[in-house]
Amino acid sequence: MYPYSRPFVSPASSPIRDLYKYLRDPETIGLSGGYPDATLFDIDGLREASVRAWQDTRLCLQYGDTDGVVKLKSEIIRLMERRGVRTAPENIVVTTGSQQAFDLLLTVMVNEGDVVCVEDPTYTNNIQALRVHGARMLPVRSDADGLDVAQLEDILRTARTDAERPKLLYTIPTFSNPTGATMSLARRLHLLELAVKYRFLIVEDDPYSEIRFNGEPVPSLRALAAEVDGAEDWVVHMASLSKIVAPGLRVAWSIAPTEITRRCAIAKQSADVGSSAWMQCIAAEYLAGGRLEAHLERISKVYGEKCAALCSGLRELLGEAVNFHQPDGGMFVWAKLSGDVLAADLLKQAIEQKVIFVPGAGFHVGSPDPTTLRLSFAAPSVSQITEGVRRLCSAWKALRAPA
Ligand SMILES: Cc1ncc(COP(=O)(O)O)c(C=O)c1O
């Protein structure tokens, strides 16, 4: 009826958000969303940080610099240094969630029809953002070692014209959403070399890397770029406090080459003028307060226990019916059903049993595998997870029972 812009003539809403209505029933167990466990928020630390932030009302209640409050940028530089990344204020834009960092980057870089390679499967909201910006998405498959860089190389090698060549590659290399997989060091180095050779930007989305409960840390692509000649010019790194502190802050940032950063800041002027100075000041005080490391240790331990409860429950109760890799961190387990059981059919039964998960199809850019699903262990308690898996097993049995 109204003359909508092309992407909004018949927009698809997020398949994850669409499931939230079932969670209005308090009896339903959500193994669906990527919400952090609210019982783990560092309430005392954030309260103290809020009180300190409030001491400078002229800063926290006023408009601030579009690219971010200066003292928050200083804290981000310190935090990134601990993660092995050296950066400077002119390379940082503080954003309203890393969701906005991605959107600003697409505004700055992508014209309608431009090719963007996307690790497949991937985070649904960023598929949505790429669609809104009219990107032509090329899926690059992934496995337990993350993005299949050899397949990407084939795509790059066989592109005949500039128009066929990707401008960007979007990846979540550490504890991916939805797969939980982490890209191996060898693949990371190979990917950086390809970016330099074929001159495309790697967009590294990194909200989960500090939620590690097993194994040894792998350096981020941005950290490794310092070791590969010319690679620092070809990585945009996005990080966020959403999963490790609290998503309600909506504080995140991108780290990019200076000329991209300047353009993202200009794009942000028209997007929202600037992220909330108040929330940025709270975030700055929280980071300056030195509580993050202990907090990370605490949440990683609890998420590790929850992940173990989910994985052992799946193994014990569903056995051969489901295949998955147990992740070393993050919030998600990606599973594949065997015996031609479709995740969408299982979800219908699961809703009746009062447990929900997200069918995998919505995470795919390429042809969806209807037998995959994403399970999140972050928000429910260990006992809810155990009960949730039991209900999932009942749903599976109901589906397999002869009619
Ligand atoms: C991979 C990934 N990127 C970005 C986001 C968005 O995070 P933020 O709250 O910082 O916008 C999420 C949230 O689920 C995510 O999983």
mmCIF file of N, CA, C and O and ligand atoms in Angstrom, residues 34 96-100 123 126 170 172 177 205 207-208 239-243 247 250-252 332, ligand 1:
data_model
loop_
_atom_site.group_PDB
_atom_site.id
_atom_site.type_symbol
_atom_site.label_atom_id
_atom_site.label_comp_id
_atom_site.label_asym_id
_atom_site.label_seq_id
_atom_site.Cartn_x
_atom_site.Cartn_y
_atom_site.Cartn_z
ATOM 1 N N GLY A 34 20.510 -15.799 22.194
ATOM 2 C CA GLY A 34 21.888 -15.604 22.654
ATOM 3 C C GLY A 34 21.944 -14.602 23.791
ATOM 4 O O GLY A 34 22.867 -13.786 23.856
ATOM 5 N N THR A 96 26.555 1.750 18.911
ATOM 6 C CA THR A 96 25.400 1.292 19.692
ATOM 7 C C THR A 96 25.215 -0.198 19.391
ATOM 8 O O THR A 96 24.436 -0.580 18.521
ATOM 9 N N GLY A 97 25.984 -1.007 20.095
ATOM 10 C CA GLY A 97 26.033 -2.442 19.802
ATOM 11 C C GLY A 97 26.916 -2.681 18.584
ATOM 12 O O GLY A 97 27.118 -1.775 17.754
ATOM 13 N N SER A 98 27.464 -3.903 18.488
ATOM 14 C CA SER A 98 28.292 -4.159 17.307
ATOM 15 C C SER A 98 27.404 -4.338 16.083
ATOM 16 O O SER A 98 27.866 -4.285 14.947
ATOM 17 N N GLN A 99 26.113 -4.531 16.330
ATOM 18 C CA GLN A 99 25.148 -4.531 15.230
ATOM 19 C C GLN A 99 25.272 -3.235 14.441
ATOM 20 O O GLN A 99 25.260 -3.234 13.208
ATOM 21 N N GLN A 100 25.404 -2.124 15.158
ATOM 22 C CA GLN A 100 25.529 -0.849 14.446
ATOM 23 C C GLN A 100 26.885 -0.731 13.754
ATOM 24 O O GLN A 100 26.981 -0.155 12.666
ATOM 25 N N TYR A 123 25.412 -15.386 11.663
ATOM 26 C CA TYR A 123 24.497 -14.646 12.545
ATOM 27 C C TYR A 123 23.367 -13.992 11.743
ATOM 28 O O TYR A 123 23.629 -13.193 10.838
ATOM 29 N N ASN A 126 22.957 -10.137 10.878
ATOM 30 C CA ASN A 126 23.881 -9.565 9.909
ATOM 31 C C ASN A 126 23.570 -10.029 8.486
ATOM 32 O O ASN A 126 23.860 -9.316 7.529
ATOM 33 N N TYR A 170 32.674 -11.567 5.662
ATOM 34 C CA TYR A 170 32.191 -11.477 7.047
ATOM 35 C C TYR A 170 32.397 -12.817 7.748
ATOM 36 O O TYR A 170 31.946 -13.859 7.260
ATOM 37 N N ILE A 172 32.833 -14.828 11.874
ATOM 38 C CA ILE A 172 32.851 -14.816 13.343
ATOM 39 C C ILE A 172 33.848 -15.910 13.716
ATOM 40 O O ILE A 172 33.471 -17.063 13.943
ATOM 41 N N ASN A 177 28.638 -17.711 16.189
ATOM 42 C CA ASN A 177 27.183 -17.808 16.269
ATOM 43 C C ASN A 177 26.726 -18.078 14.833
ATOM 44 O O ASN A 177 26.934 -17.212 13.990
ATOM 45 N N ASP A 205 33.973 -10.342 13.383
ATOM 46 C CA ASP A 205 32.978 -10.056 14.419
ATOM 47 C C ASP A 205 33.372 -10.882 15.651
ATOM 48 O O ASP A 205 33.413 -12.120 15.588
ATOM 49 N N PRO A 207 32.341 -10.978 19.371
ATOM 50 C CA PRO A 207 31.722 -10.697 20.677
ATOM 51 C C PRO A 207 31.948 -11.778 21.729
ATOM 52 O O PRO A 207 31.668 -11.556 22.903
ATOM 53 N N TYR A 208 32.445 -12.966 21.313
ATOM 54 C CA TYR A 208 32.435 -14.123 22.236
ATOM 55 C C TYR A 208 33.806 -14.606 22.685
ATOM 56 O O TYR A 208 33.877 -15.477 23.556
ATOM 57 N N ALA A 239 33.981 -5.494 18.242
ATOM 58 C CA ALA A 239 33.887 -6.125 19.558
ATOM 59 C C ALA A 239 32.779 -5.433 20.345
ATOM 60 O O ALA A 239 32.323 -4.346 19.974
ATOM 61 N N SER A 240 32.364 -6.058 21.436
ATOM 62 C CA SER A 240 31.166 -5.587 22.126
ATOM 63 C C SER A 240 31.208 -5.950 23.603
ATOM 64 O O SER A 240 31.816 -6.966 23.983
ATOM 65 N N LEU A 241 30.553 -5.122 24.420
ATOM 66 C CA LEU A 241 30.411 -5.499 25.838
ATOM 67 C C LEU A 241 29.127 -6.304 26.077
ATOM 68 O O LEU A 241 28.858 -6.727 27.193
ATOM 69 N N SER A 242 28.336 -6.500 25.016
ATOM 70 C CA SER A 242 27.014 -7.119 25.205
ATOM 71 C C SER A 242 27.077 -8.482 25.881
ATOM 72 O O SER A 242 26.328 -8.750 26.818
ATOM 73 N N LYS A 243 27.944 -9.353 25.411
ATOM 74 C CA LYS A 243 27.931 -10.726 25.931
ATOM 75 C C LYS A 243 28.780 -10.854 27.186
ATOM 76 O O LYS A 243 28.563 -11.753 27.989
ATOM 77 N N PRO A 247 24.192 -6.527 27.641
ATOM 78 C CA PRO A 247 23.737 -5.989 26.349
ATOM 79 C C PRO A 247 22.937 -4.697 26.488
ATOM 80 O O PRO A 247 22.849 -3.917 25.548
ATOM 81 N N ARG A 250 24.454 -1.433 25.404
ATOM 82 C CA ARG A 250 24.573 -1.190 23.956
ATOM 83 C C ARG A 250 25.910 -0.514 23.642
ATOM 84 O O ARG A 250 25.966 0.461 22.882
ATOM 85 N N VAL A 251 26.966 -0.977 24.255
ATOM 86 C CA VAL A 251 28.292 -0.401 23.999
ATOM 87 C C VAL A 251 29.159 -1.424 23.260
ATOM 88 O O VAL A 251 29.361 -2.541 23.741
ATOM 89 N N ALA A 252 29.631 -0.998 22.101
ATOM 90 C CA ALA A 252 30.503 -1.837 21.274
ATOM 91 C C ALA A 252 31.431 -0.910 20.501
ATOM 92 O O ALA A 252 31.350 0.323 20.656
ATOM 93 N N PHE A 332 26.910 -21.196 22.131
ATOM 94 C CA PHE A 332 26.066 -22.009 21.247
ATOM 95 C C PHE A 332 26.625 -23.396 20.928
ATOM 96 O O PHE A 332 27.835 -23.564 20.828
HETATM 97 C C1 LIG B 1 27.945 -12.736 16.124
HETATM 98 C C2 LIG B 1 27.208 -11.579 16.696
HETATM 99 N N1 LIG B 1 27.511 -10.350 16.286
HETATM 100 C C3 LIG B 1 26.883 -9.266 16.777
HETATM 101 C C4 LIG B 1 25.882 -9.403 17.711
HETATM 102 C C5 LIG B 1 25.186 -8.163 18.203
HETATM 103 O O1 LIG B 1 25.752 -7.730 19.375
HETATM 104 P P1 LIG B 1 25.497 -6.301 19.991
HETATM 105 O O2 LIG B 1 24.628 -6.505 21.166
HETATM 106 O O3 LIG B 1 26.867 -5.799 20.334
HETATM 107 O O4 LIG B 1 24.841 -5.456 18.927
HETATM 108 C C6 LIG B 1 25.516 -10.666 18.172
HETATM 109 C C7 LIG B 1 24.421 -10.834 19.139
HETATM 110 O O5 LIG B 1 23.862 -11.878 19.316
HETATM 111 C C8 LIG B 1 26.212 -11.781 17.649
HETATM 112 O O6 LIG B 1 25.914 -13.026 18.029
#
